[in-house]
């Protein structure tokens, strides 16, 4: 018999994830053997005394992203959002995936060139940011 486990994020101040814990799936089953997140929250609250829990999933099948310590729980988006990457002040949140992305799309492998992101180039001219690794030329993504 394979015991499957559910994961729950412990939510602290400012909606920050402070821990992720595992609960046996059987704890979540209601009288009709249907999974009910509220039963897992009730179980954890009774066990720990902590009232703020949200279920998460490795597959991202719920809440868009798997929760991790330091992530933000955004109830309006029904999503866990990882911290914005350090030293990447220009990055923006993709509303569909709730993941951080560069503000200019990668121009791709055009003409056999590879590109790397250069935050300084973007800060100097926000229509650019991708630098060709072949000749260090800045690209505007077109």
mmCIF file with all atom_site columns, C-alpha atoms in Angstrom:
data_model
loop_
_atom_site.group_PDB
_atom_site.id
_atom_site.type_symbol
_atom_site.label_atom_id
_atom_site.label_alt_id
_atom_site.label_comp_id
_atom_site.label_asym_id
_atom_site.label_entity_id
_atom_site.label_seq_id
_atom_site.pdbx_PDB_ins_code
_atom_site.Cartn_x
_atom_site.Cartn_y
_atom_site.Cartn_z
_atom_site.occupancy
_atom_site.B_iso_or_equiv
_atom_site.pdbx_formal_charge
_atom_site.auth_seq_id
_atom_site.auth_comp_id
_atom_site.auth_asym_id
_atom_site.auth_atom_id
_atom_site.pdbx_PDB_model_num
ATOM 1   C CA . UNK A 1 1   ? 0.000   0.000  0.000   1.00 0.00 ? 1   UNK A CA 1
ATOM 2   C CA . UNK A 1 2   ? 1.328   3.421  -0.978  1.00 0.00 ? 2   UNK A CA 1
ATOM 3   C CA . UNK A 1 3   ? 0.577   6.145  1.519   1.00 0.00 ? 3   UNK A CA 1
ATOM 4   C CA . UNK A 1 4   ? 0.062   9.451  -0.238  1.00 0.00 ? 4   UNK A CA 1
ATOM 5   C CA . UNK A 1 5   ? 0.682   12.671 1.558   1.00 0.00 ? 5   UNK A CA 1
ATOM 6   C CA . UNK A 1 6   ? -0.750  16.153 1.314   1.00 0.00 ? 6   UNK A CA 1
ATOM 7   C CA . UNK A 1 7   ? 1.363   19.254 1.850   1.00 0.00 ? 7   UNK A CA 1
ATOM 8   C CA . UNK A 1 8   ? 0.294   22.344 3.753   1.00 0.00 ? 8   UNK A CA 1
ATOM 9   C CA . UNK A 1 9   ? 1.972   25.722 4.072   1.00 0.00 ? 9   UNK A CA 1
ATOM 10  C CA . UNK A 1 10  ? 2.011   27.419 7.455   1.00 0.00 ? 10  UNK A CA 1
ATOM 11  C CA . UNK A 1 11  ? 1.200   31.076 6.831   1.00 0.00 ? 11  UNK A CA 1
ATOM 12  C CA . UNK A 1 12  ? 2.701   33.764 9.078   1.00 0.00 ? 12  UNK A CA 1
ATOM 13  C CA . UNK A 1 13  ? 2.748   37.549 9.185   1.00 0.00 ? 13  UNK A CA 1
ATOM 14  C CA . UNK A 1 14  ? 2.330   39.401 5.900   1.00 0.00 ? 14  UNK A CA 1
ATOM 15  C CA . UNK A 1 15  ? 1.166   36.134 4.307   1.00 0.00 ? 15  UNK A CA 1
ATOM 16  C CA . UNK A 1 16  ? 4.708   34.685 4.284   1.00 0.00 ? 16  UNK A CA 1
ATOM 17  C CA . UNK A 1 17  ? 5.156   30.923 4.270   1.00 0.00 ? 17  UNK A CA 1
ATOM 18  C CA . UNK A 1 18  ? 7.072   29.977 7.410   1.00 0.00 ? 18  UNK A CA 1
ATOM 19  C CA . UNK A 1 19  ? 6.967   26.200 7.020   1.00 0.00 ? 19  UNK A CA 1
ATOM 20  C CA . UNK A 1 20  ? 5.612   23.400 4.822   1.00 0.00 ? 20  UNK A CA 1
ATOM 21  C CA . UNK A 1 21  ? 4.386   20.224 6.508   1.00 0.00 ? 21  UNK A CA 1
ATOM 22  C CA . UNK A 1 22  ? 3.101   16.845 5.406   1.00 0.00 ? 22  UNK A CA 1
ATOM 23  C CA . UNK A 1 23  ? -0.246  15.301 6.353   1.00 0.00 ? 23  UNK A CA 1
ATOM 24  C CA . UNK A 1 24  ? -1.507  11.828 5.449   1.00 0.00 ? 24  UNK A CA 1
ATOM 25  C CA . UNK A 1 25  ? -4.157  12.119 2.727   1.00 0.00 ? 25  UNK A CA 1
ATOM 26  C CA . UNK A 1 26  ? -6.572  10.036 4.820   1.00 0.00 ? 26  UNK A CA 1
ATOM 27  C CA . UNK A 1 27  ? -6.833  13.021 7.193   1.00 0.00 ? 27  UNK A CA 1
ATOM 28  C CA . UNK A 1 28  ? -8.372  15.027 4.333   1.00 0.00 ? 28  UNK A CA 1
ATOM 29  C CA . UNK A 1 29  ? -11.077 12.504 3.426   1.00 0.00 ? 29  UNK A CA 1
ATOM 30  C CA . UNK A 1 30  ? -14.653 13.380 4.273   1.00 0.00 ? 30  UNK A CA 1
ATOM 31  C CA . UNK A 1 31  ? -17.489 10.882 4.889   1.00 0.00 ? 31  UNK A CA 1
ATOM 32  C CA . UNK A 1 32  ? -17.782 10.329 1.113   1.00 0.00 ? 32  UNK A CA 1
ATOM 33  C CA . UNK A 1 33  ? -14.021 9.683  0.755   1.00 0.00 ? 33  UNK A CA 1
ATOM 34  C CA . UNK A 1 34  ? -13.599 13.001 -1.067  1.00 0.00 ? 34  UNK A CA 1
ATOM 35  C CA . UNK A 1 35  ? -10.559 15.117 -0.248  1.00 0.00 ? 35  UNK A CA 1
ATOM 36  C CA . UNK A 1 36  ? -11.415 18.281 1.696   1.00 0.00 ? 36  UNK A CA 1
ATOM 37  C CA . UNK A 1 37  ? -8.690  20.855 2.388   1.00 0.00 ? 37  UNK A CA 1
ATOM 38  C CA . UNK A 1 38  ? -10.661 22.198 5.360   1.00 0.00 ? 38  UNK A CA 1
ATOM 39  C CA . UNK A 1 39  ? -10.221 18.880 7.170   1.00 0.00 ? 39  UNK A CA 1
ATOM 40  C CA . UNK A 1 40  ? -6.460  19.135 6.797   1.00 0.00 ? 40  UNK A CA 1
ATOM 41  C CA . UNK A 1 41  ? -6.500  22.716 8.103   1.00 0.00 ? 41  UNK A CA 1
ATOM 42  C CA . UNK A 1 42  ? -8.656  21.656 11.046  1.00 0.00 ? 42  UNK A CA 1
ATOM 43  C CA . UNK A 1 43  ? -6.297  18.745 11.798  1.00 0.00 ? 43  UNK A CA 1
ATOM 44  C CA . UNK A 1 44  ? -3.208  20.968 11.741  1.00 0.00 ? 44  UNK A CA 1
ATOM 45  C CA . UNK A 1 45  ? -4.860  23.717 13.772  1.00 0.00 ? 45  UNK A CA 1
ATOM 46  C CA . UNK A 1 46  ? -5.913  21.205 16.430  1.00 0.00 ? 46  UNK A CA 1
ATOM 47  C CA . UNK A 1 47  ? -2.464  19.601 16.441  1.00 0.00 ? 47  UNK A CA 1
ATOM 48  C CA . UNK A 1 48  ? -0.359  22.792 16.481  1.00 0.00 ? 48  UNK A CA 1
ATOM 49  C CA . UNK A 1 49  ? -2.625  25.585 17.681  1.00 0.00 ? 49  UNK A CA 1
ATOM 50  C CA . UNK A 1 50  ? -1.667  27.561 14.556  1.00 0.00 ? 50  UNK A CA 1
ATOM 51  C CA . UNK A 1 51  ? -4.771  28.680 12.596  1.00 0.00 ? 51  UNK A CA 1
ATOM 52  C CA . UNK A 1 52  ? -3.375  29.714 9.194   1.00 0.00 ? 52  UNK A CA 1
ATOM 53  C CA . UNK A 1 53  ? -2.687  26.828 6.773   1.00 0.00 ? 53  UNK A CA 1
ATOM 54  C CA . UNK A 1 54  ? -3.070  26.523 2.991   1.00 0.00 ? 54  UNK A CA 1
ATOM 55  C CA . UNK A 1 55  ? -2.699  23.333 0.973   1.00 0.00 ? 55  UNK A CA 1
ATOM 56  C CA . UNK A 1 56  ? 0.024   23.238 -1.675  1.00 0.00 ? 56  UNK A CA 1
ATOM 57  C CA . UNK A 1 57  ? 1.045   20.767 -4.381  1.00 0.00 ? 57  UNK A CA 1
ATOM 58  C CA . UNK A 1 58  ? 4.401   19.676 -5.847  1.00 0.00 ? 58  UNK A CA 1
ATOM 59  C CA . UNK A 1 59  ? 2.803   19.557 -9.292  1.00 0.00 ? 59  UNK A CA 1
ATOM 60  C CA . UNK A 1 60  ? 1.447   23.095 -9.031  1.00 0.00 ? 60  UNK A CA 1
ATOM 61  C CA . UNK A 1 61  ? -1.990  21.630 -9.741  1.00 0.00 ? 61  UNK A CA 1
ATOM 62  C CA . UNK A 1 62  ? -3.362  23.964 -7.082  1.00 0.00 ? 62  UNK A CA 1
ATOM 63  C CA . UNK A 1 63  ? -2.117  27.401 -6.044  1.00 0.00 ? 63  UNK A CA 1
ATOM 64  C CA . UNK A 1 64  ? 0.019   27.707 -9.236  1.00 0.00 ? 64  UNK A CA 1
ATOM 65  C CA . UNK A 1 65  ? 3.330   27.012 -7.455  1.00 0.00 ? 65  UNK A CA 1
ATOM 66  C CA . UNK A 1 66  ? 4.529   24.710 -4.708  1.00 0.00 ? 66  UNK A CA 1
ATOM 67  C CA . UNK A 1 67  ? 4.970   26.702 -1.502  1.00 0.00 ? 67  UNK A CA 1
ATOM 68  C CA . UNK A 1 68  ? 8.386   27.144 0.032   1.00 0.00 ? 68  UNK A CA 1
ATOM 69  C CA . UNK A 1 69  ? 9.682   28.970 3.075   1.00 0.00 ? 69  UNK A CA 1
ATOM 70  C CA . UNK A 1 70  ? 9.746   32.676 2.347   1.00 0.00 ? 70  UNK A CA 1
ATOM 71  C CA . UNK A 1 71  ? 7.153   32.462 -0.414  1.00 0.00 ? 71  UNK A CA 1
ATOM 72  C CA . UNK A 1 72  ? 4.133   34.755 -0.256  1.00 0.00 ? 72  UNK A CA 1
ATOM 73  C CA . UNK A 1 73  ? 0.589   33.440 -0.084  1.00 0.00 ? 73  UNK A CA 1
ATOM 74  C CA . UNK A 1 74  ? -1.607  35.655 -2.306  1.00 0.00 ? 74  UNK A CA 1
ATOM 75  C CA . UNK A 1 75  ? -5.220  34.841 -1.533  1.00 0.00 ? 75  UNK A CA 1
ATOM 76  C CA . UNK A 1 76  ? -6.589  37.047 -4.342  1.00 0.00 ? 76  UNK A CA 1
ATOM 77  C CA . UNK A 1 77  ? -4.530  35.166 -6.948  1.00 0.00 ? 77  UNK A CA 1
ATOM 78  C CA . UNK A 1 78  ? -4.957  31.840 -5.113  1.00 0.00 ? 78  UNK A CA 1
ATOM 79  C CA . UNK A 1 79  ? -1.220  31.375 -5.552  1.00 0.00 ? 79  UNK A CA 1
ATOM 80  C CA . UNK A 1 80  ? 2.096   30.957 -3.801  1.00 0.00 ? 80  UNK A CA 1
ATOM 81  C CA . UNK A 1 81  ? 4.663   33.426 -5.136  1.00 0.00 ? 81  UNK A CA 1
ATOM 82  C CA . UNK A 1 82  ? 8.386   32.933 -4.660  1.00 0.00 ? 82  UNK A CA 1
ATOM 83  C CA . UNK A 1 83  ? 10.438  35.921 -3.490  1.00 0.00 ? 83  UNK A CA 1
ATOM 84  C CA . UNK A 1 84  ? 11.518  38.265 -6.258  1.00 0.00 ? 84  UNK A CA 1
ATOM 85  C CA . UNK A 1 85  ? 15.067  37.390 -7.364  1.00 0.00 ? 85  UNK A CA 1
ATOM 86  C CA . UNK A 1 86  ? 17.698  39.581 -5.706  1.00 0.00 ? 86  UNK A CA 1
ATOM 87  C CA . UNK A 1 87  ? 19.538  42.047 -7.923  1.00 0.00 ? 87  UNK A CA 1
ATOM 88  C CA . UNK A 1 88  ? 16.826  41.696 -10.562 1.00 0.00 ? 88  UNK A CA 1
ATOM 89  C CA . UNK A 1 89  ? 14.805  44.800 -9.733  1.00 0.00 ? 89  UNK A CA 1
ATOM 90  C CA . UNK A 1 90  ? 13.209  44.992 -13.157 1.00 0.00 ? 90  UNK A CA 1
ATOM 91  C CA . UNK A 1 91  ? 11.609  41.557 -13.111 1.00 0.00 ? 91  UNK A CA 1
ATOM 92  C CA . UNK A 1 92  ? 7.806   41.496 -13.243 1.00 0.00 ? 92  UNK A CA 1
ATOM 93  C CA . UNK A 1 93  ? 5.257   39.007 -12.009 1.00 0.00 ? 93  UNK A CA 1
ATOM 94  C CA . UNK A 1 94  ? 3.641   36.887 -14.720 1.00 0.00 ? 94  UNK A CA 1
ATOM 95  C CA . UNK A 1 95  ? -0.042  36.993 -13.728 1.00 0.00 ? 95  UNK A CA 1
ATOM 96  C CA . UNK A 1 96  ? -0.770  33.641 -15.384 1.00 0.00 ? 96  UNK A CA 1
ATOM 97  C CA . UNK A 1 97  ? 1.944   31.577 -13.697 1.00 0.00 ? 97  UNK A CA 1
ATOM 98  C CA . UNK A 1 98  ? 2.651   33.830 -10.689 1.00 0.00 ? 98  UNK A CA 1
ATOM 99  C CA . UNK A 1 99  ? 6.367   33.472 -11.391 1.00 0.00 ? 99  UNK A CA 1
ATOM 100 C CA . UNK A 1 100 ? 8.896   36.245 -11.851 1.00 0.00 ? 100 UNK A CA 1
ATOM 101 C CA . UNK A 1 101 ? 10.105  36.927 -15.375 1.00 0.00 ? 101 UNK A CA 1
ATOM 102 C CA . UNK A 1 102 ? 12.274  39.393 -17.197 1.00 0.00 ? 102 UNK A CA 1
ATOM 103 C CA . UNK A 1 103 ? 10.392  42.441 -18.509 1.00 0.00 ? 103 UNK A CA 1
ATOM 104 C CA . UNK A 1 104 ? 11.614  41.898 -22.091 1.00 0.00 ? 104 UNK A CA 1
ATOM 105 C CA . UNK A 1 105 ? 11.201  38.553 -23.837 1.00 0.00 ? 105 UNK A CA 1
ATOM 106 C CA . UNK A 1 106 ? 14.315  36.601 -24.774 1.00 0.00 ? 106 UNK A CA 1
ATOM 107 C CA . UNK A 1 107 ? 14.987  37.135 -28.493 1.00 0.00 ? 107 UNK A CA 1
ATOM 108 C CA . UNK A 1 108 ? 15.731  33.427 -28.783 1.00 0.00 ? 108 UNK A CA 1
ATOM 109 C CA . UNK A 1 109 ? 18.438  31.680 -30.699 1.00 0.00 ? 109 UNK A CA 1
ATOM 110 C CA . UNK A 1 110 ? 18.254  33.878 -33.802 1.00 0.00 ? 110 UNK A CA 1
ATOM 111 C CA . UNK A 1 111 ? 21.187  33.657 -36.190 1.00 0.00 ? 111 UNK A CA 1
ATOM 112 C CA . UNK A 1 112 ? 22.863  31.102 -33.943 1.00 0.00 ? 112 UNK A CA 1
ATOM 113 C CA . UNK A 1 113 ? 23.288  33.601 -31.104 1.00 0.00 ? 113 UNK A CA 1
ATOM 114 C CA . UNK A 1 114 ? 22.666  32.867 -27.446 1.00 0.00 ? 114 UNK A CA 1
ATOM 115 C CA . UNK A 1 115 ? 21.538  35.587 -25.077 1.00 0.00 ? 115 UNK A CA 1
ATOM 116 C CA . UNK A 1 116 ? 21.983  36.245 -21.385 1.00 0.00 ? 116 UNK A CA 1
ATOM 117 C CA . UNK A 1 117 ? 20.107  38.735 -19.252 1.00 0.00 ? 117 UNK A CA 1
ATOM 118 C CA . UNK A 1 118 ? 21.984  41.910 -18.291 1.00 0.00 ? 118 UNK A CA 1
ATOM 119 C CA . UNK A 1 119 ? 20.162  43.912 -15.624 1.00 0.00 ? 119 UNK A CA 1
ATOM 120 C CA . UNK A 1 120 ? 22.525  46.865 -16.045 1.00 0.00 ? 120 UNK A CA 1
ATOM 121 C CA . UNK A 1 121 ? 21.782  47.040 -19.783 1.00 0.00 ? 121 UNK A CA 1
ATOM 122 C CA . UNK A 1 122 ? 18.058  47.015 -19.012 1.00 0.00 ? 122 UNK A CA 1
ATOM 123 C CA . UNK A 1 123 ? 18.433  49.755 -16.406 1.00 0.00 ? 123 UNK A CA 1
ATOM 124 C CA . UNK A 1 124 ? 20.311  51.890 -18.962 1.00 0.00 ? 124 UNK A CA 1
ATOM 125 C CA . UNK A 1 125 ? 17.679  51.331 -21.677 1.00 0.00 ? 125 UNK A CA 1
ATOM 126 C CA . UNK A 1 126 ? 14.499  49.516 -20.692 1.00 0.00 ? 126 UNK A CA 1
ATOM 127 C CA . UNK A 1 127 ? 13.812  48.368 -24.246 1.00 0.00 ? 127 UNK A CA 1
ATOM 128 C CA . UNK A 1 128 ? 16.898  46.141 -24.010 1.00 0.00 ? 128 UNK A CA 1
ATOM 129 C CA . UNK A 1 129 ? 18.383  43.736 -21.508 1.00 0.00 ? 129 UNK A CA 1
ATOM 130 C CA . UNK A 1 130 ? 19.371  40.659 -23.475 1.00 0.00 ? 130 UNK A CA 1
ATOM 131 C CA . UNK A 1 131 ? 23.040  40.525 -24.432 1.00 0.00 ? 131 UNK A CA 1
ATOM 132 C CA . UNK A 1 132 ? 24.372  38.273 -27.174 1.00 0.00 ? 132 UNK A CA 1
ATOM 133 C CA . UNK A 1 133 ? 26.969  35.991 -25.651 1.00 0.00 ? 133 UNK A CA 1
ATOM 134 C CA . UNK A 1 134 ? 28.644  35.730 -29.082 1.00 0.00 ? 134 UNK A CA 1
ATOM 135 C CA . UNK A 1 135 ? 29.617  39.388 -29.293 1.00 0.00 ? 135 UNK A CA 1
ATOM 136 C CA . UNK A 1 136 ? 28.179  41.045 -26.169 1.00 0.00 ? 136 UNK A CA 1
ATOM 137 C CA . UNK A 1 137 ? 25.780  43.120 -28.216 1.00 0.00 ? 137 UNK A CA 1
ATOM 138 C CA . UNK A 1 138 ? 22.613  44.291 -26.512 1.00 0.00 ? 138 UNK A CA 1
ATOM 139 C CA . UNK A 1 139 ? 19.332  43.211 -28.091 1.00 0.00 ? 139 UNK A CA 1
ATOM 140 C CA . UNK A 1 140 ? 15.924  44.841 -27.779 1.00 0.00 ? 140 UNK A CA 1
ATOM 141 C CA . UNK A 1 141 ? 14.271  41.450 -28.181 1.00 0.00 ? 141 UNK A CA 1
ATOM 142 C CA . UNK A 1 142 ? 13.311  41.912 -31.835 1.00 0.00 ? 142 UNK A CA 1
#
